[in-house]
XYZ file of C-alpha atoms in Angstrom:
657
model
C 47.475 59.859 46.043
C 48.002 56.193 45.316
C 50.999 54.330 43.953
C 50.590 51.146 42.028
C 52.649 47.989 41.968
C 55.061 47.025 39.221
C 53.396 46.627 35.842
C 49.838 47.243 37.026
C 47.517 50.020 35.860
C 45.913 52.561 38.221
C 43.226 50.998 40.386
C 40.586 53.477 39.325
C 39.920 54.123 35.624
C 41.333 57.523 34.771
C 40.945 59.897 31.836
C 41.773 63.463 30.874
C 45.030 63.106 32.800
C 48.645 63.948 32.026
C 51.490 61.444 32.033
C 55.053 62.297 33.084
C 57.710 59.712 32.232
C 60.798 60.062 34.393
C 62.041 60.206 37.958
C 64.735 62.876 37.676
C 64.786 66.453 38.973
C 63.062 67.826 35.868
C 60.242 65.280 36.238
C 59.877 66.249 39.900
C 59.543 69.953 39.097
C 57.250 69.269 36.155
C 54.857 67.234 38.288
C 54.835 70.078 40.829
C 53.979 72.536 38.066
C 51.091 70.430 36.814
C 49.482 69.585 40.156
C 50.027 72.936 41.912
C 49.530 75.499 39.170
C 47.496 73.733 36.491
C 45.600 71.501 38.936
C 45.361 68.543 36.564
C 45.563 64.829 37.436
C 49.023 63.387 36.839
C 50.204 59.803 36.435
C 53.962 59.268 36.718
C 55.870 56.452 35.015
C 59.272 55.718 36.619
C 61.951 53.096 36.055
C 62.592 52.568 39.782
C 60.433 54.102 42.499
C 63.293 53.817 45.034
C 65.834 55.931 43.136
C 66.427 59.565 42.196
C 63.374 61.758 42.868
C 60.778 58.984 42.589
C 60.226 58.709 46.389
C 59.580 62.474 46.621
C 57.237 62.352 43.630
C 55.183 59.628 45.331
C 54.610 61.918 48.308
C 53.184 64.804 46.270
C 49.525 65.601 46.719
C 47.626 65.548 43.463
C 49.549 62.671 41.864
C 46.943 60.116 40.803
C 49.345 57.180 40.494
C 53.003 56.208 40.240
C 53.658 53.229 37.975
C 56.997 51.422 37.751
C 58.350 50.009 34.494
C 61.983 49.549 33.541
C 61.433 51.000 30.064
C 58.636 52.739 28.195
C 57.087 49.851 26.321
C 53.608 49.450 24.844
C 52.636 47.581 28.003
C 53.871 50.474 30.161
C 51.934 53.004 28.100
C 48.761 50.972 28.438
C 49.360 50.749 32.203
C 49.205 54.538 32.493
C 46.044 54.720 30.347
C 47.677 56.357 27.367
C 44.483 56.041 25.312
C 42.512 58.478 27.510
C 45.319 60.880 28.442
C 45.466 64.522 27.361
C 49.238 64.875 27.374
C 52.513 62.978 27.692
C 55.852 64.400 28.849
C 59.051 62.429 28.216
C 61.768 64.049 30.327
C 64.220 61.220 30.950
C 66.195 58.844 28.813
C 68.248 59.277 25.661
C 67.123 61.085 22.535
C 66.584 57.772 20.758
C 64.469 56.351 23.597
C 62.292 59.468 23.758
C 61.716 59.461 20.002
C 60.657 55.817 20.074
C 58.325 56.422 23.048
C 56.757 59.489 21.401
C 55.977 57.611 18.191
C 54.561 54.659 20.138
C 52.348 56.984 22.211
C 50.962 58.594 19.059
C 50.002 55.165 17.731
C 47.987 54.512 20.897
C 46.395 57.988 21.023
C 46.670 60.069 17.829
C 45.278 63.219 19.496
C 47.486 63.244 22.582
C 49.785 66.216 23.175
C 53.409 64.997 23.406
C 56.322 66.982 24.797
C 59.691 65.246 24.806
C 63.166 66.240 25.931
C 65.844 66.277 23.237
C 69.476 67.258 23.544
C 69.877 67.364 19.746
C 67.541 70.254 18.965
C 67.862 69.940 15.185
C 66.815 66.300 15.338
C 63.967 67.279 17.662
C 62.647 69.786 15.136
C 62.593 67.087 12.476
C 60.786 64.646 14.776
C 58.146 67.297 15.523
C 57.099 67.091 11.878
C 56.365 63.378 12.306
C 54.035 64.008 15.235
C 50.518 65.329 14.888
C 50.675 67.336 18.124
C 54.164 67.348 19.597
C 56.975 69.625 20.758
C 60.657 68.920 21.364
C 62.343 70.908 24.130
C 65.808 70.907 25.619
C 66.066 71.534 29.339
C 69.771 72.270 29.089
C 69.261 74.737 26.231
C 66.563 76.517 28.242
C 68.729 76.850 31.350
C 72.209 77.352 29.847
C 71.813 81.079 29.000
C 71.037 81.864 32.648
C 74.221 80.092 33.812
C 76.404 81.697 31.135
C 75.057 85.166 31.871
C 75.525 84.709 35.606
C 79.132 83.624 35.059
C 79.820 86.812 33.112
C 78.170 88.890 35.811
C 75.161 90.118 33.861
C 71.475 89.223 33.625
C 70.401 86.885 30.864
C 68.054 88.147 28.180
C 65.217 86.788 26.037
C 64.847 87.933 22.426
C 61.365 88.974 21.302
C 60.874 90.446 17.825
C 64.379 91.940 17.650
C 64.377 93.330 21.194
C 65.973 91.823 24.260
C 64.211 91.599 27.616
C 66.245 91.442 30.792
C 65.853 92.011 34.527
C 67.410 95.082 36.145
C 67.731 95.703 39.885
C 67.515 98.865 41.972
C 69.700 101.679 40.600
C 70.138 99.896 37.268
C 66.429 100.437 36.555
C 65.848 103.189 33.998
C 62.814 105.391 33.517
C 61.739 103.564 30.342
C 61.366 100.129 31.954
C 58.446 97.947 30.874
C 57.133 97.073 34.327
C 58.095 96.358 37.907
C 58.326 92.569 38.277
C 59.344 92.153 41.925
C 59.403 94.146 45.128
C 59.908 93.519 48.849
C 63.171 91.744 48.084
C 64.645 90.359 51.317
C 68.264 89.314 50.726
C 68.343 86.901 53.656
C 64.988 85.289 52.835
C 64.556 84.999 49.100
C 61.230 83.238 49.570
C 59.706 86.610 50.448
C 60.244 88.127 47.028
C 56.900 89.219 45.613
C 56.663 88.596 41.863
C 54.146 90.523 39.737
C 51.734 91.380 42.567
C 48.069 92.148 41.991
C 47.770 95.701 40.676
C 44.410 96.451 42.300
C 43.373 98.702 39.485
C 46.399 100.217 37.830
C 49.169 100.009 40.436
C 47.133 101.358 43.336
C 49.552 99.990 45.935
C 52.577 101.631 44.335
C 50.754 104.946 44.051
C 49.799 104.739 47.724
C 53.417 104.157 48.724
C 54.608 107.040 46.578
C 52.099 109.395 48.175
C 52.928 108.226 51.692
C 56.703 108.517 51.463
C 57.304 110.642 48.377
C 57.854 113.908 50.275
C 60.818 112.377 52.087
C 62.571 111.174 48.948
C 62.572 108.103 46.706
C 61.727 104.855 48.442
C 61.960 101.211 47.656
C 58.638 99.366 47.614
C 58.761 97.540 50.927
C 59.017 100.584 53.120
C 62.759 101.336 53.280
C 63.558 104.986 52.570
C 66.664 106.074 50.742
C 67.560 108.441 53.522
C 70.233 110.566 51.958
C 68.761 110.724 48.468
C 67.759 114.143 47.094
C 64.198 115.033 47.968
C 62.034 114.309 44.942
C 58.921 112.239 44.295
C 59.462 108.759 42.913
C 59.039 108.364 39.178
C 55.819 106.665 38.147
C 54.535 105.049 35.029
C 51.002 104.016 34.284
C 51.647 100.318 34.687
C 54.863 100.046 36.614
C 54.818 101.943 39.876
C 57.842 103.708 41.390
C 61.312 103.080 40.102
C 64.757 104.110 41.189
C 65.764 107.522 39.942
C 68.285 107.040 37.125
C 70.157 110.185 38.150
C 70.395 109.393 41.862
C 73.886 109.152 43.290
C 74.808 105.702 44.630
C 77.458 107.225 46.871
C 74.831 109.253 48.710
C 73.084 106.119 49.993
C 75.159 104.798 52.883
C 72.542 102.217 53.848
C 72.321 100.486 50.465
C 74.826 98.224 48.833
C 75.772 98.773 45.173
C 74.580 96.340 42.594
C 76.733 93.357 41.894
C 78.124 92.958 38.352
C 75.424 90.414 37.558
C 72.669 92.895 38.164
C 71.653 91.002 41.297
C 72.083 93.302 44.303
C 74.661 92.343 46.878
C 73.344 90.720 50.028
C 72.276 92.944 52.909
C 70.392 92.414 56.143
C 66.993 93.966 55.482
C 64.105 94.084 53.079
C 63.829 96.517 50.200
C 64.844 96.704 46.590
C 63.089 96.418 43.277
C 63.449 94.359 40.112
C 62.102 95.553 36.765
C 61.735 94.222 33.247
C 63.522 96.326 30.651
C 63.895 96.199 26.877
C 67.082 96.750 24.919
C 67.214 97.144 21.164
C 70.479 95.231 21.020
C 71.570 92.336 23.178
C 74.073 93.303 25.884
C 77.422 91.914 24.815
C 80.383 90.994 26.921
C 82.781 93.982 26.780
C 85.980 92.301 25.593
C 88.656 94.464 23.987
C 89.873 93.642 20.521
C 93.443 93.161 21.766
C 92.314 90.452 24.174
C 90.201 88.806 21.486
C 93.155 88.864 19.062
C 95.460 87.345 21.661
C 92.946 84.555 22.407
C 92.454 83.850 18.707
C 96.212 83.654 18.051
C 96.759 81.335 21.013
C 93.802 79.146 20.064
C 95.017 78.904 16.485
C 98.515 77.913 17.585
C 97.128 75.281 19.949
C 94.893 73.911 17.211
C 97.721 73.340 14.740
C 100.676 72.581 17.026
C 101.682 70.609 20.059
C 103.438 72.176 23.069
C 106.917 71.118 21.846
C 106.325 72.492 18.371
C 105.132 75.785 19.829
C 108.294 75.974 21.950
C 110.527 75.430 18.903
C 108.624 77.950 16.777
C 108.540 80.634 19.466
C 112.244 80.209 20.206
C 113.118 80.488 16.520
C 110.857 83.502 16.078
C 112.453 85.253 19.057
C 115.920 84.615 17.600
C 114.864 86.020 14.210
C 113.449 89.177 15.795
C 116.613 89.763 17.835
C 118.805 89.265 14.781
C 116.585 91.611 12.766
C 117.067 94.232 15.479
C 120.848 93.820 15.290
C 120.866 94.265 11.494
C 118.686 97.341 11.682
C 120.846 98.868 14.444
C 124.050 98.382 12.430
C 122.742 99.646 9.082
C 119.954 102.079 10.026
C 118.179 101.171 6.798
C 114.876 99.488 7.545
C 114.060 98.531 3.952
C 117.462 96.940 3.388
C 117.184 95.122 6.742
C 113.812 93.611 5.809
C 115.144 92.647 2.390
C 118.275 90.904 3.624
C 116.399 89.215 6.499
C 113.850 87.678 4.133
C 116.624 86.447 1.859
C 118.424 84.921 4.839
C 115.222 83.195 5.980
C 114.868 81.701 2.520
C 118.544 80.701 2.458
C 119.170 82.933 -0.583
C 121.293 85.762 0.879
C 124.781 86.322 -0.607
C 127.591 86.335 1.973
C 130.366 88.908 1.880
C 133.099 88.072 -0.633
C 136.725 88.093 0.506
C 137.588 90.515 -2.293
C 134.955 92.967 -1.020
C 136.325 92.743 2.493
C 139.886 93.359 1.268
C 138.740 96.373 -0.722
C 136.835 97.722 2.288
C 133.506 97.628 0.455
C 131.904 94.725 2.353
C 128.792 95.230 4.378
C 130.395 93.072 7.056
C 130.951 93.447 10.710
C 131.064 90.436 12.990
C 127.660 91.140 14.594
C 125.956 91.495 11.243
C 127.377 88.174 10.091
C 126.292 86.458 13.318
C 122.778 87.866 12.902
C 122.570 86.641 9.311
C 123.743 83.181 10.305
C 121.112 82.996 13.073
C 118.340 84.066 10.701
C 119.440 81.518 8.100
C 119.513 78.669 10.652
C 116.067 79.639 11.934
C 114.785 79.732 8.370
C 116.067 76.198 7.885
C 114.228 75.236 11.116
C 110.892 76.691 10.011
C 110.676 74.557 6.868
C 110.576 71.061 8.452
C 108.363 72.259 11.310
C 105.832 73.711 8.841
C 105.971 70.470 6.841
C 105.369 68.400 9.973
C 102.350 70.534 10.916
C 100.856 70.253 7.437
C 101.326 66.481 7.323
C 99.864 65.994 10.813
C 96.823 68.223 10.285
C 95.984 67.467 6.657
C 97.145 63.873 6.559
C 95.607 62.645 9.804
C 92.568 64.940 9.805
C 93.252 65.959 13.418
C 90.708 68.391 14.839
C 92.576 69.796 17.789
C 94.370 67.971 20.591
C 93.180 67.021 24.041
C 95.084 69.448 26.210
C 95.302 71.094 29.569
C 95.069 74.882 29.841
C 98.305 76.579 28.872
C 100.406 78.927 30.958
C 98.901 81.890 29.107
C 95.305 81.133 30.105
C 93.882 84.230 31.797
C 90.504 85.734 32.665
C 88.685 82.506 31.802
C 85.572 80.733 33.078
C 85.904 77.279 34.644
C 82.970 74.958 33.933
C 82.740 71.986 36.328
C 80.774 69.064 34.894
C 80.312 68.215 31.225
C 76.830 66.786 31.169
C 74.140 68.292 28.974
C 74.058 71.601 30.842
C 77.817 71.977 31.246
C 78.372 71.293 27.560
C 75.791 73.941 26.588
C 77.278 76.520 28.975
C 80.850 75.929 27.802
C 79.811 76.110 24.142
C 77.836 79.318 24.639
C 80.694 81.031 26.477
C 83.125 79.917 23.771
C 80.882 81.382 21.064
C 80.921 84.701 22.930
C 84.697 84.767 22.666
C 85.248 84.096 26.370
C 88.088 81.656 27.190
C 86.803 78.494 28.887
C 88.422 75.650 30.817
C 86.350 72.561 31.654
C 86.689 70.050 34.481
C 85.253 66.541 34.405
C 85.866 63.465 36.553
C 84.058 60.947 34.333
C 86.155 60.093 31.249
C 82.997 58.807 29.524
C 81.035 62.070 29.897
C 79.228 62.924 26.671
C 80.460 66.518 26.602
C 84.198 65.827 26.546
C 84.387 65.141 22.817
C 82.144 68.109 22.017
C 84.220 70.708 23.872
C 87.532 69.250 22.717
C 86.351 69.582 19.126
C 86.048 73.317 19.842
C 89.602 73.431 21.188
C 88.453 73.972 24.791
C 90.916 72.503 27.318
C 89.582 69.836 29.693
C 91.101 68.939 33.057
C 90.430 65.244 33.707
C 90.823 63.164 36.838
C 89.101 62.251 40.070
C 91.596 63.836 42.453
C 90.821 66.491 45.066
C 89.100 69.619 43.802
C 91.965 71.729 45.090
C 94.425 70.012 42.759
C 92.062 69.988 39.787
C 91.294 73.687 40.197
C 94.993 74.456 40.324
C 95.452 72.679 36.976
C 92.520 74.729 35.658
C 94.440 77.900 36.673
C 91.897 79.043 39.236
C 94.154 81.894 40.384
C 93.784 83.593 36.994
C 90.100 82.797 36.340
C 87.165 85.207 36.411
C 84.365 82.781 37.340
C 83.543 79.173 38.142
C 80.300 77.490 37.047
C 79.551 74.213 38.855
C 76.809 72.355 36.960
C 77.242 68.684 37.793
C 74.146 66.689 38.691
C 74.925 66.582 42.420
C 74.252 69.534 44.742
C 76.965 68.549 47.225
C 79.600 68.250 44.498
C 78.675 71.649 43.083
C 78.778 73.270 46.508
C 82.146 71.660 47.275
C 83.588 72.958 44.004
C 82.301 76.464 44.739
C 83.727 76.546 48.270
C 87.099 75.189 47.132
C 87.178 77.781 44.357
C 86.406 80.623 46.759
C 89.113 79.323 49.146
C 91.685 79.245 46.354
C 90.652 82.583 44.825
C 88.565 84.859 47.091
C 87.768 87.164 44.145
C 86.379 84.535 41.770
C 82.667 84.658 40.967
C 80.868 81.366 41.575
C 77.673 80.147 39.915
C 76.246 76.917 41.293
C 73.552 74.549 40.084
C 71.409 73.640 43.106
C 68.101 71.802 43.285
C 67.561 71.949 47.039
C 66.103 75.231 48.293
C 67.752 74.949 51.733
C 71.135 74.555 50.073
C 70.428 77.618 47.978
C 69.359 79.693 50.971
C 72.535 78.916 52.910
C 74.570 79.500 49.765
C 73.256 83.046 49.293
C 73.709 83.857 52.972
C 77.292 82.574 53.090
C 78.874 83.790 49.855
C 78.901 87.126 48.106
C 79.578 87.624 44.388
C 77.726 84.362 43.838
C 74.603 83.104 42.096
C 72.532 79.935 42.294
C 70.411 78.488 39.514
C 68.250 75.379 39.207
C 68.036 73.725 35.794
C 64.790 71.961 36.588
C 63.237 75.119 38.003
C 64.118 77.078 34.861
C 63.028 74.347 32.446
C 59.946 72.821 34.099
C 57.618 75.809 33.478
C 58.470 75.737 29.778
C 57.724 71.990 29.601
C 54.439 72.437 31.483
C 53.345 75.299 29.245
C 54.266 73.320 26.128
C 52.249 70.393 27.463
C 49.272 72.755 27.611
C 49.909 73.938 24.054
C 51.514 77.280 24.960
C 54.780 78.748 23.700
C 57.327 79.948 26.259
C 59.945 82.070 24.512
C 62.370 82.094 27.424
C 62.905 82.378 31.160
C 64.451 85.162 33.235
C 65.898 84.713 36.720
C 65.044 86.932 39.683
C 67.440 85.413 42.194
C 66.063 81.872 42.686
C 62.685 82.801 41.174
C 61.780 82.441 37.522
C 59.833 84.770 35.254
C 58.371 83.329 32.055
C 58.190 85.228 28.769
C 55.408 83.657 26.696
C 53.580 84.466 23.478
C 49.881 83.575 23.460
C 47.258 83.656 20.717
C 43.609 84.620 21.221
C 41.813 81.592 19.833
C 38.625 79.703 20.592
C 39.057 77.918 23.890
C 42.091 79.983 24.934
C 40.143 82.132 27.392
C 41.695 85.289 25.936
C 39.049 86.456 23.454
C 37.172 89.450 24.799
C 39.677 90.109 27.604
C 41.637 93.325 28.079
C 44.718 94.242 30.085
C 42.669 94.910 33.219
C 41.184 91.418 33.083
C 44.541 89.735 32.555
C 46.772 91.750 34.880
C 44.734 92.777 37.918
C 44.594 89.301 39.540
C 48.411 89.331 39.658
C 51.050 87.085 38.190
C 50.779 88.475 34.631
C 51.920 91.602 32.806
C 51.062 92.184 29.147
C 54.212 93.686 27.654
C 53.406 93.654 23.939
C 50.424 93.081 21.641
C 50.233 92.091 17.975
C 46.771 92.699 16.595
C 45.494 90.432 13.839
C 46.027 93.000 11.080
C 49.371 94.326 12.319
C 52.722 92.917 11.317
C 54.685 94.237 14.290
C 54.387 94.070 18.043
C 53.170 97.144 19.894
C 55.206 97.484 23.078
C 53.632 98.922 26.212
C 50.194 99.440 24.663
C 48.636 102.198 26.817
C 45.015 101.270 26.039
C 44.078 98.976 28.909
C 40.444 98.628 27.837
C 40.798 97.316 24.291
C 39.601 93.729 24.156
C 41.373 90.943 22.337
C 39.841 89.639 19.137
C 40.407 86.285 17.415
C 43.853 86.216 15.820
C 45.425 88.746 18.203
C 48.634 87.724 19.955
C 50.089 88.958 23.220
C 53.505 88.676 24.817
C 53.320 88.363 28.576
C 55.731 88.265 31.480
C 54.223 85.802 33.931
C 54.879 83.776 37.016
C 54.257 80.062 36.855
C 50.809 80.303 38.441
C 50.019 83.410 36.391
C 50.694 81.584 33.136
C 48.716 78.602 34.406
C 45.763 80.916 35.037
C 45.872 82.047 31.405
C 45.915 78.425 30.301
C 42.714 77.367 32.011
C 39.115 77.787 30.939
C 38.361 78.950 34.488
C 39.731 82.342 33.457
C 36.273 83.647 32.564
C 34.881 82.794 35.988
C 37.945 84.302 37.662
C 37.624 87.500 35.617
C 33.935 87.740 36.491
C 34.781 87.605 40.184
C 37.323 90.389 39.667
C 40.113 88.584 41.472
C 41.745 85.210 41.633
C 42.707 84.687 45.239
C 43.989 81.181 44.769
C 46.513 82.259 42.149
C 47.316 85.596 43.748
C 48.293 84.072 47.055
C 51.613 82.424 46.125
C 52.710 85.233 43.819
C 51.560 88.290 45.746
C 52.299 87.316 49.283
C 54.210 84.098 49.811
C 55.717 82.757 46.572
C 57.244 79.359 46.493
C 60.951 79.278 47.181
C 63.407 79.464 44.343
């Protein structure tokens, strides 16, 4: 690997390479994807080789050159040999800068594949139409569902043709799962998780384990017996291997911990456990009762239209009216008459008792009734100017909600720390689900503040100690905290302070560093760690190779890709069957759409039928497994019957995270 001086092209002429523009975490992960799994030459263009992740990128084996330019100009593009490159990835900078760079790159090389990061997805879709061969992706949009789902204590899902794929663990696995995606899960060493291992001819390893231990009861792949489980052979499917019995009793397993609410098993000291891919016909929704939803909607509506002082006046007047109504009803025992006279009093139109009626003994009087009517009338007079003030303020000024701190009634909410791209996406997604959200941000210029305030989401501002800020965010009454700032140490500090202030709160932390993540999982329970760059980089790499990744699923710190591929000339898929694609490991074919069929066929049992031009497949794949499907070396690998280079990281020692 060589690194070039400022403004100079690579020493050696280079072609058929891929260019990554950026020095952030996403660029770092993307370069790793390209050089380790796709094994292509990469040239990196950075603004400053001494900042962010640029020094680490320079040390990566397989990087052909690192070139430094302050901005992506025509001169910078020529310095990285844009004219002979196969692909360009723009993963840093603003939307406007990336659009300008993409259009400039197309002028230099009309056939180049361009993938650019865009926060505004609608604008990105429109820009795609201007490019001959381009794709706009959002790293925050790719990663946000995993953070939101983890905060709610459930696995995230990916929608494919009206069905929703998600990861289930251990006892949550049902008999109709699609396939086993991970085994040998070691809670204290997450790097030992084995994703989509080589099947060796139709799950031979799982069948061997079932035969060896089946007489003693269900086992977990990895060798740990479920000692007290009822004696019965493990359930098997043709392509999945053994799964947990759906009818087994969790209480009869003293050695195993129950699943956490997120679907990720609680930490324990030994190996064991299984993760499986399952399909639901409807997306799992957050179970929120209608009473809670109604209460949140009423409170949100009041906060949208009124200030705190106005709400105090209105609530006080309403309480007085209700008490007076109760007095009138108690004295007269006629509900209809009580409603009638109360409405007239509110409107200021009720007729008071006449002195002649009182003298004749025919008055409806009584001192308490008169007091109640006076109170209702005064409150009615109060409502009119308050309603007028609200109408003038909202309609006249065009106000769209007020910047506000969380109110005293905020309960069972999620605290989102950091309002960058990811934090804004997470807060918006939770809000759309009907979950109350409170945001925290130290930078008053953060781009997400205006966006979440427009939705009526309260924001706690300030750069004081986390303890004080979390108290203002009503940590004691919250259900979860999601720390998604751009700094690992800040996120970890927020999580630890939150757990200190509320031992029951669930914490979800954005971490790039694997060592941080390992210590995090070992130290805290009811917690989850996610990496935005790790979730997004495989999708960017696949898009750079012309493939479509429909979504990502998290298996602890590992990522599983759900991709849809088409059997076309040069794809390496034509003439292959499920045996060819799955046996080397790292890939499971979960659905097939044949050229003449309109619908996907899930779990196609015919493992020998070969793909024809126009067929499409949906696969669950590891990063190296998807890379194997994206290379023309697939035919040679299939002829050898195994792909040891790709099987090694996925079947035995996968990369951390």
